[in-house]
Amino acid sequence: MPDTPARVRLHTPLAAAALASLTAACGAAPAAGPGGPGGPGGAMPAMAVEIVTLAERPVERRTEFVGTVRSRRSTTIQPQVEGFITRIAVRSGDRVRPGTVLVEIDAERQAALVASLESQKAVREAELAWARQQAERATTLLAAGAISQQEVDQAAAGLKAAEAQLRAVEEQIRQQQVELAYHRVTSPVAGTVGDIPVRVGDRVTRSTVITTVDENAGFEVYVSVPVQQAPALARGLPVRLLDEAGAVVSTNPIAFVAPTVDPETQSVLVKTALVENADRFRSDQFVRAEIVWDSSPGLTIPVVAVTRINAQYFVYVAEPGEGGMLVARQRPVQLGPIVGNDYTVVRGLSAGDRLIVSGIQKIGDGAPVQPAGAAPPR
């Protein structure tokens, strides 16, 4: 134990030398500024971001539905007689005029009936000629005093009966000729022939749909609106038809609102006025139809400026900080529906706020920022 103090004193000069070397090494490093590394005062460099100043603008309240294009000049072709198809005179896509024959139906039986009535007409004409001769002869004999007035009256009655029978046969012939004409199904309007689902040899009835004839004009759009939104419907509200990219193709006012509710779908039928740019559509086509309910001043912000954390939406606004530098402040917001590429703002922002719309992934609450393209602060 007496040796311990001697050993301590022996190693003390070595420890002192090591301590002096460490102190010299630390003294060789440059001294940090008051705020640490990174610039004057150690402050973080300002991040360049895009900033926009919010201002109110008209904001539309609108809802998108699926509409159906209907042609007011679309005709469904059904036969007016029953029978077997013997000839199809057109093809799908053909342009036809009024009166063009589309389909022919077997008419042999009907033609035979017309021929039989024609024969009856010849008999009635002969009977009428005989009755007329008898009436004329009776009149002559009465003048000569050879017969009585009663016989003359009987001859006149026979003449009238023969005339009536002939008229009856003629009416039957006209009726059956009309029926015979129905065996040639013709187009009542001009337009384009649609699909023809029947074939030669098929038996058709009066309820069979042979084809359609559509004119690519006179379109209107049918929209079924849920009954919950029906109270806001009114004639004149604009309905916008959108293409696949969401661009407006046509804008047409509501022309009809059904007074009753469809019991199966619990929706109200809405019809638009005649569609503009009708060449962009076809009959029975589904379209994106957007009803604009109203428009009022409001704020909108780009979708890319919004972040979502635990079901809460946040944005960054640029606010003045110390030394006149702008800093980013995170602010919770309540948002409405998306209009185009923007959210509508319900609560949390006001006109005049400076919204940060780019670079939000690189900043945090309190981070210094500067408008993109601006010179860095000195």
Coordinates of C-alpha atoms in Angstrom, one line a residue:
M1 CA 0.0 0.0 0.0
P2 CA 2.9 2.5 0.6
D3 CA 3.7 2.2 -3.2
T4 CA 0.3 3.5 -4.3
P5 CA 1.0 7.2 -3.9
A6 CA 4.3 6.8 -5.8
R7 CA 2.5 5.1 -8.7
V8 CA -0.1 7.9 -8.9
R9 CA 2.6 10.5 -9.0
L10 CA 4.5 8.5 -11.6
H11 CA 1.5 8.5 -14.1
T12 CA 0.3 12.0 -13.4
P13 CA 2.7 13.7 -16.0
L14 CA 1.4 11.2 -18.7
A15 CA -2.2 12.1 -18.0
A16 CA -1.4 15.8 -18.1
A17 CA 0.3 15.4 -21.5
A18 CA -2.7 13.6 -22.9
L19 CA -5.0 16.2 -21.6
A20 CA -2.9 18.9 -23.2
S21 CA -2.9 17.2 -26.5
L22 CA -6.8 16.8 -26.4
T23 CA -7.2 20.4 -25.5
A24 CA -5.0 21.5 -28.4
A25 CA -6.9 19.3 -30.8
C26 CA -10.3 20.8 -29.7
G27 CA -8.9 24.2 -30.0
A28 CA -8.0 23.6 -33.7
A29 CA -11.7 23.3 -34.7
P30 CA -13.5 26.6 -35.7
A31 CA -15.8 27.9 -33.2
A32 CA -19.6 27.6 -34.0
G33 CA -21.7 30.7 -34.1
P34 CA -24.3 31.5 -31.5
G35 CA -27.0 29.6 -33.3
G36 CA -24.9 26.6 -34.5
P37 CA -24.0 25.8 -38.2
G38 CA -26.1 26.8 -41.2
G39 CA -25.8 30.5 -41.7
P40 CA -26.2 33.7 -39.8
G41 CA -27.5 33.0 -36.3
G42 CA -27.6 29.3 -37.3
A43 CA -31.1 29.6 -38.9
M44 CA -32.5 27.1 -41.4
P45 CA -32.4 28.2 -45.0
A46 CA -35.8 29.3 -46.3
M47 CA -37.5 26.7 -48.6
A48 CA -38.7 28.1 -51.9
V49 CA -42.4 27.3 -52.3
E50 CA -45.3 28.4 -54.5
I51 CA -47.6 30.7 -52.6
V52 CA -51.1 31.9 -53.8
T53 CA -53.2 34.5 -52.1
L54 CA -56.8 33.2 -51.6
A55 CA -59.7 35.2 -53.0
E56 CA -63.4 34.5 -53.2
R57 CA -64.8 33.4 -56.5
P58 CA -68.2 31.9 -57.7
V59 CA -68.4 28.4 -56.5
E60 CA -71.0 26.1 -58.0
R61 CA -72.8 23.4 -56.1
R62 CA -73.4 20.6 -58.5
T63 CA -74.0 16.9 -58.6
E64 CA -73.1 14.4 -61.3
F65 CA -75.5 11.7 -62.4
V66 CA -75.7 9.1 -65.2
G67 CA -78.0 10.3 -68.0
T68 CA -79.4 8.5 -71.0
V69 CA -79.7 10.2 -74.4
R70 CA -83.1 9.8 -76.0
S71 CA -84.1 10.8 -79.5
R72 CA -87.4 12.5 -80.0
R73 CA -87.1 11.2 -83.6
S74 CA -86.6 7.6 -82.8
T75 CA -89.2 5.2 -84.1
T76 CA -89.7 1.6 -83.0
I77 CA -90.9 -0.5 -85.9
Q78 CA -93.5 -3.2 -85.1
P79 CA -95.7 -5.0 -87.6
Q80 CA -99.5 -4.5 -87.6
V81 CA -100.2 -8.1 -88.8
E82 CA -99.0 -11.6 -87.8
G83 CA -97.2 -14.0 -90.0
F84 CA -93.9 -15.3 -91.3
I85 CA -91.2 -13.0 -92.6
T86 CA -90.5 -13.7 -96.3
R87 CA -88.0 -10.9 -97.0
I88 CA -85.9 -8.3 -95.2
A89 CA -85.3 -5.4 -97.6
V90 CA -82.7 -3.4 -95.6
R91 CA -79.6 -3.8 -93.5
S92 CA -78.7 -2.3 -90.1
G93 CA -77.2 1.2 -90.7
D94 CA -79.0 1.9 -94.0
R95 CA -80.4 5.3 -94.5
V96 CA -84.1 5.2 -95.4
R97 CA -86.8 7.6 -96.4
P98 CA -90.5 7.6 -95.4
G99 CA -92.2 4.7 -97.2
T100 CA -89.1 2.6 -97.7
V101 CA -90.0 -1.1 -97.4
L102 CA -88.1 -2.7 -94.5
V103 CA -89.6 -6.2 -94.1
E104 CA -92.2 -8.3 -96.0
I105 CA -94.5 -10.7 -94.3
D106 CA -96.2 -13.7 -96.0
A107 CA -99.4 -12.2 -97.5
E108 CA -100.9 -15.1 -99.5
R109 CA -103.9 -15.7 -97.3
Q110 CA -104.7 -12.0 -97.2
A111 CA -104.3 -11.7 -101.0
A112 CA -106.7 -14.6 -101.4
L113 CA -109.2 -12.9 -99.2
V114 CA -109.0 -9.7 -101.2
A115 CA -109.4 -11.7 -104.5
S116 CA -112.5 -13.3 -103.0
L117 CA -114.0 -10.0 -102.1
E118 CA -113.3 -8.7 -105.6
S119 CA -115.3 -11.6 -107.0
Q120 CA -118.2 -10.7 -104.7
K121 CA -118.0 -7.2 -105.9
A122 CA -118.5 -8.3 -109.5
V123 CA -121.6 -10.2 -108.4
R124 CA -122.9 -7.2 -106.5
E125 CA -122.3 -5.0 -109.5
A126 CA -124.3 -7.3 -111.7
E127 CA -127.1 -7.4 -109.2
L128 CA -127.0 -3.6 -109.1
A129 CA -127.3 -3.3 -112.8
W130 CA -130.3 -5.7 -112.8
A131 CA -132.0 -3.8 -110.0
R132 CA -131.5 -0.5 -111.9
Q133 CA -133.0 -2.0 -115.1
Q134 CA -136.0 -3.3 -113.1
A135 CA -136.5 0.1 -111.5
E136 CA -136.4 1.9 -114.8
R137 CA -138.8 -0.6 -116.4
A138 CA -141.2 -0.3 -113.5
T139 CA -141.3 3.4 -113.9
T140 CA -142.1 3.1 -117.6
L141 CA -144.8 0.5 -117.0
L142 CA -146.3 2.7 -114.2
A143 CA -146.6 5.6 -116.7
A144 CA -148.4 3.3 -119.1
G145 CA -150.7 2.1 -116.4
A146 CA -149.5 -1.5 -116.7
I147 CA -148.4 -1.9 -113.0
S148 CA -149.2 -0.5 -109.7
Q149 CA -147.3 2.0 -107.6
Q150 CA -146.5 -0.7 -105.1
E151 CA -144.6 -2.6 -107.7
V152 CA -142.6 0.5 -108.6
D153 CA -141.8 1.0 -104.9
Q154 CA -140.6 -2.6 -104.7
A155 CA -138.3 -2.1 -107.6
A156 CA -136.9 1.1 -106.2
A157 CA -136.2 -0.6 -102.9
G158 CA -134.4 -3.5 -104.6
L159 CA -132.2 -0.9 -106.4
K160 CA -131.3 0.7 -103.1
A161 CA -130.5 -2.7 -101.5
A162 CA -128.3 -3.6 -104.4
E163 CA -126.4 -0.3 -104.1
A164 CA -125.9 -0.8 -100.4
Q165 CA -124.6 -4.3 -100.8
L166 CA -122.1 -3.1 -103.4
R167 CA -120.9 -0.3 -101.1
A168 CA -120.5 -2.9 -98.3
V169 CA -118.3 -5.1 -100.4
E170 CA -116.3 -2.2 -101.6
E171 CA -115.6 -1.1 -98.0
Q172 CA -114.6 -4.7 -97.1
I173 CA -112.2 -4.7 -100.1
R174 CA -110.6 -1.4 -99.0
Q175 CA -110.2 -2.7 -95.4
Q176 CA -108.6 -5.9 -96.5
Q177 CA -106.4 -4.1 -99.0
V178 CA -105.1 -2.0 -96.1
E179 CA -104.5 -5.2 -94.2
L180 CA -102.7 -6.5 -97.2
A181 CA -100.5 -3.4 -97.3
Y182 CA -99.5 -4.0 -93.7
H183 CA -97.7 -7.2 -94.8
R184 CA -95.1 -4.8 -96.3
V185 CA -93.6 -3.1 -93.2
T186 CA -92.4 0.4 -94.2
S187 CA -90.5 3.2 -92.5
P188 CA -92.8 6.0 -91.3
V189 CA -89.9 8.5 -91.0
A190 CA -86.5 9.2 -92.5
G191 CA -83.4 8.0 -90.6
T192 CA -81.0 5.2 -89.9
V193 CA -82.0 1.6 -89.5
G194 CA -81.0 0.1 -86.2
D195 CA -80.4 -3.5 -85.3
I196 CA -82.7 -6.1 -86.9
P197 CA -83.1 -9.0 -84.5
V198 CA -85.5 -11.0 -86.7
R199 CA -84.6 -13.3 -89.6
V200 CA -86.4 -14.6 -92.7
G201 CA -88.7 -17.4 -91.7
D202 CA -89.4 -16.0 -88.2
R203 CA -93.0 -15.6 -87.2
V204 CA -93.8 -12.2 -85.9
T205 CA -96.8 -10.7 -84.0
R206 CA -98.0 -7.2 -83.4
S207 CA -95.7 -7.0 -80.4
T208 CA -92.6 -8.1 -82.1
V209 CA -89.9 -5.3 -82.5
I210 CA -88.5 -5.6 -86.0
T211 CA -86.0 -2.7 -85.8
T212 CA -85.8 1.0 -85.0
V213 CA -85.3 4.0 -87.3
D214 CA -83.4 6.9 -85.7
E215 CA -82.6 10.3 -86.9
N216 CA -79.4 11.7 -85.3
A217 CA -81.2 14.8 -84.1
G218 CA -83.7 16.0 -81.6
F219 CA -81.9 14.5 -78.7
E220 CA -82.8 15.1 -75.0
V221 CA -81.2 13.6 -71.9
Y222 CA -83.1 11.7 -69.3
V223 CA -81.7 11.9 -65.7
S224 CA -83.1 10.0 -62.7
V225 CA -82.5 12.2 -59.6
P226 CA -82.9 10.6 -56.1
V227 CA -86.0 11.7 -54.3
Q228 CA -83.9 13.3 -51.6
Q229 CA -82.6 15.9 -54.0
A230 CA -85.9 16.3 -55.9
P231 CA -87.0 19.4 -53.9
A232 CA -84.2 21.4 -55.4
L233 CA -85.1 20.5 -59.0
A234 CA -86.6 23.3 -61.2
R235 CA -87.1 24.0 -64.8
G236 CA -84.2 26.0 -66.2
L237 CA -81.4 24.5 -64.0
P238 CA -78.4 23.9 -66.3
V239 CA -77.4 20.3 -67.0
R240 CA -73.9 19.9 -68.3
L241 CA -72.9 16.8 -70.4
L242 CA -69.3 15.8 -69.8
D243 CA -66.9 13.7 -71.9
E244 CA -64.5 11.0 -70.6
A245 CA -62.0 13.6 -69.5
G246 CA -64.6 15.7 -67.7
A247 CA -64.7 18.5 -70.2
V248 CA -68.1 20.1 -70.9
V249 CA -69.6 19.0 -74.2
S250 CA -73.0 20.5 -74.0
T251 CA -75.0 22.6 -71.6
N252 CA -78.8 22.3 -71.7
P253 CA -81.5 23.5 -69.3
I254 CA -84.0 21.3 -67.6
A255 CA -87.2 21.3 -69.5
F256 CA -89.3 18.8 -67.6
V257 CA -89.5 17.5 -64.0
A258 CA -91.8 14.5 -63.5
P259 CA -94.6 15.2 -61.0
T260 CA -94.4 11.7 -59.6
V261 CA -91.7 9.4 -58.2
D262 CA -90.7 6.2 -59.8
P263 CA -91.8 3.6 -57.2
E264 CA -89.1 1.1 -58.2
T265 CA -86.1 3.4 -58.1
Q266 CA -87.4 6.2 -55.8
S267 CA -86.2 8.7 -58.2
V268 CA -87.6 11.6 -60.2
L269 CA -87.3 11.8 -63.9
V270 CA -85.7 14.9 -65.4
K271 CA -85.6 15.8 -69.1
T272 CA -83.4 18.4 -70.7
A273 CA -84.2 20.6 -73.6
L274 CA -82.9 19.6 -77.1
V275 CA -79.2 18.8 -76.8
E276 CA -76.6 21.0 -78.3
N277 CA -73.8 19.4 -80.3
A278 CA -76.0 16.4 -81.1
D279 CA -73.4 15.0 -83.5
R280 CA -71.4 14.0 -80.4
F281 CA -74.1 11.6 -79.2
R282 CA -76.2 8.6 -80.2
S283 CA -79.6 7.5 -79.1
D284 CA -79.7 5.4 -75.9
Q285 CA -76.1 6.4 -75.0
F286 CA -75.2 6.7 -71.4
V287 CA -73.6 10.1 -70.5
R288 CA -72.2 11.9 -67.5
A289 CA -74.8 14.6 -66.7
E290 CA -74.0 17.3 -64.1
I291 CA -76.8 19.3 -62.6
V292 CA -75.7 22.8 -61.4
W293 CA -77.9 23.6 -58.4
D294 CA -76.6 27.1 -57.6
S295 CA -73.5 29.4 -57.5
S296 CA -72.3 31.5 -54.6
P297 CA -69.0 33.2 -53.6
G298 CA -66.5 31.0 -51.8
L299 CA -63.0 29.8 -51.5
T300 CA -61.3 26.9 -53.3
I301 CA -57.9 25.5 -52.9
P302 CA -55.9 23.0 -55.1
V303 CA -56.1 19.4 -54.1
V304 CA -52.3 19.1 -54.1
A305 CA -52.1 21.7 -51.3
V306 CA -54.0 19.5 -48.8
T307 CA -52.6 16.8 -46.5
R308 CA -54.6 14.4 -44.5
I309 CA -53.6 13.1 -41.1
N310 CA -55.9 10.8 -39.1
A311 CA -59.0 11.9 -41.1
Q312 CA -58.2 15.6 -40.5
Y313 CA -57.3 17.8 -43.4
F314 CA -54.4 20.3 -43.1
V315 CA -52.9 23.0 -45.2
Y316 CA -49.9 25.3 -44.8
V317 CA -50.2 29.0 -44.9
A318 CA -47.3 31.5 -45.1
E319 CA -47.3 33.9 -42.1
P320 CA -44.8 36.6 -41.1
G321 CA -42.2 35.4 -38.6
E322 CA -39.3 37.0 -36.7
G323 CA -37.1 39.4 -38.7
G324 CA -39.7 39.7 -41.5
M325 CA -39.1 36.1 -42.7
L326 CA -42.1 34.1 -43.8
V327 CA -42.8 30.8 -41.9
A328 CA -45.1 28.0 -42.7
R329 CA -48.0 27.4 -40.3
Q330 CA -50.0 24.2 -40.4
R331 CA -53.7 24.9 -40.2
P332 CA -56.6 22.4 -40.0
V333 CA -59.4 23.0 -42.5
Q334 CA -62.9 21.6 -43.2
L335 CA -63.4 21.0 -46.9
G336 CA -66.4 20.5 -49.1
P337 CA -66.8 18.7 -52.4
I338 CA -64.2 18.7 -55.1
V339 CA -64.9 21.1 -58.0
G340 CA -62.6 20.3 -60.9
N341 CA -59.1 20.0 -59.4
D342 CA -59.9 22.1 -56.3
Y343 CA -61.5 21.6 -52.9
T344 CA -64.2 23.9 -51.7
V345 CA -63.4 25.4 -48.3
V346 CA -66.0 25.2 -45.6
R347 CA -64.0 26.4 -42.6
G348 CA -60.4 27.2 -41.7
L349 CA -59.3 29.7 -44.3
S350 CA -60.2 33.3 -45.3
A351 CA -59.8 35.5 -48.3
G352 CA -56.3 37.0 -48.2
D353 CA -54.6 34.0 -46.6
R354 CA -51.3 33.1 -48.4
L355 CA -51.7 29.4 -49.1
I356 CA -48.6 27.2 -49.9
V357 CA -49.5 25.0 -52.8
S358 CA -46.1 23.3 -53.6
G359 CA -43.2 21.8 -51.7
I360 CA -45.4 21.0 -48.7
Q361 CA -43.6 17.6 -48.4
K362 CA -40.4 19.4 -47.5
I363 CA -41.6 21.8 -44.9
G364 CA -43.1 21.5 -41.4
D365 CA -44.9 23.8 -39.0
G366 CA -42.7 26.9 -38.4
A367 CA -40.3 26.2 -41.2
P368 CA -39.0 29.4 -43.0
V369 CA -40.2 29.7 -46.6
Q370 CA -39.9 32.1 -49.4
P371 CA -41.9 32.5 -52.6
A372 CA -40.4 30.5 -55.5
G373 CA -38.2 32.7 -57.6
A374 CA -37.6 35.2 -54.8
A375 CA -34.0 36.1 -53.7
P376 CA -33.0 34.4 -50.5
P377 CA -33.0 36.6 -47.4
R378 CA -29.7 38.3 -46.5

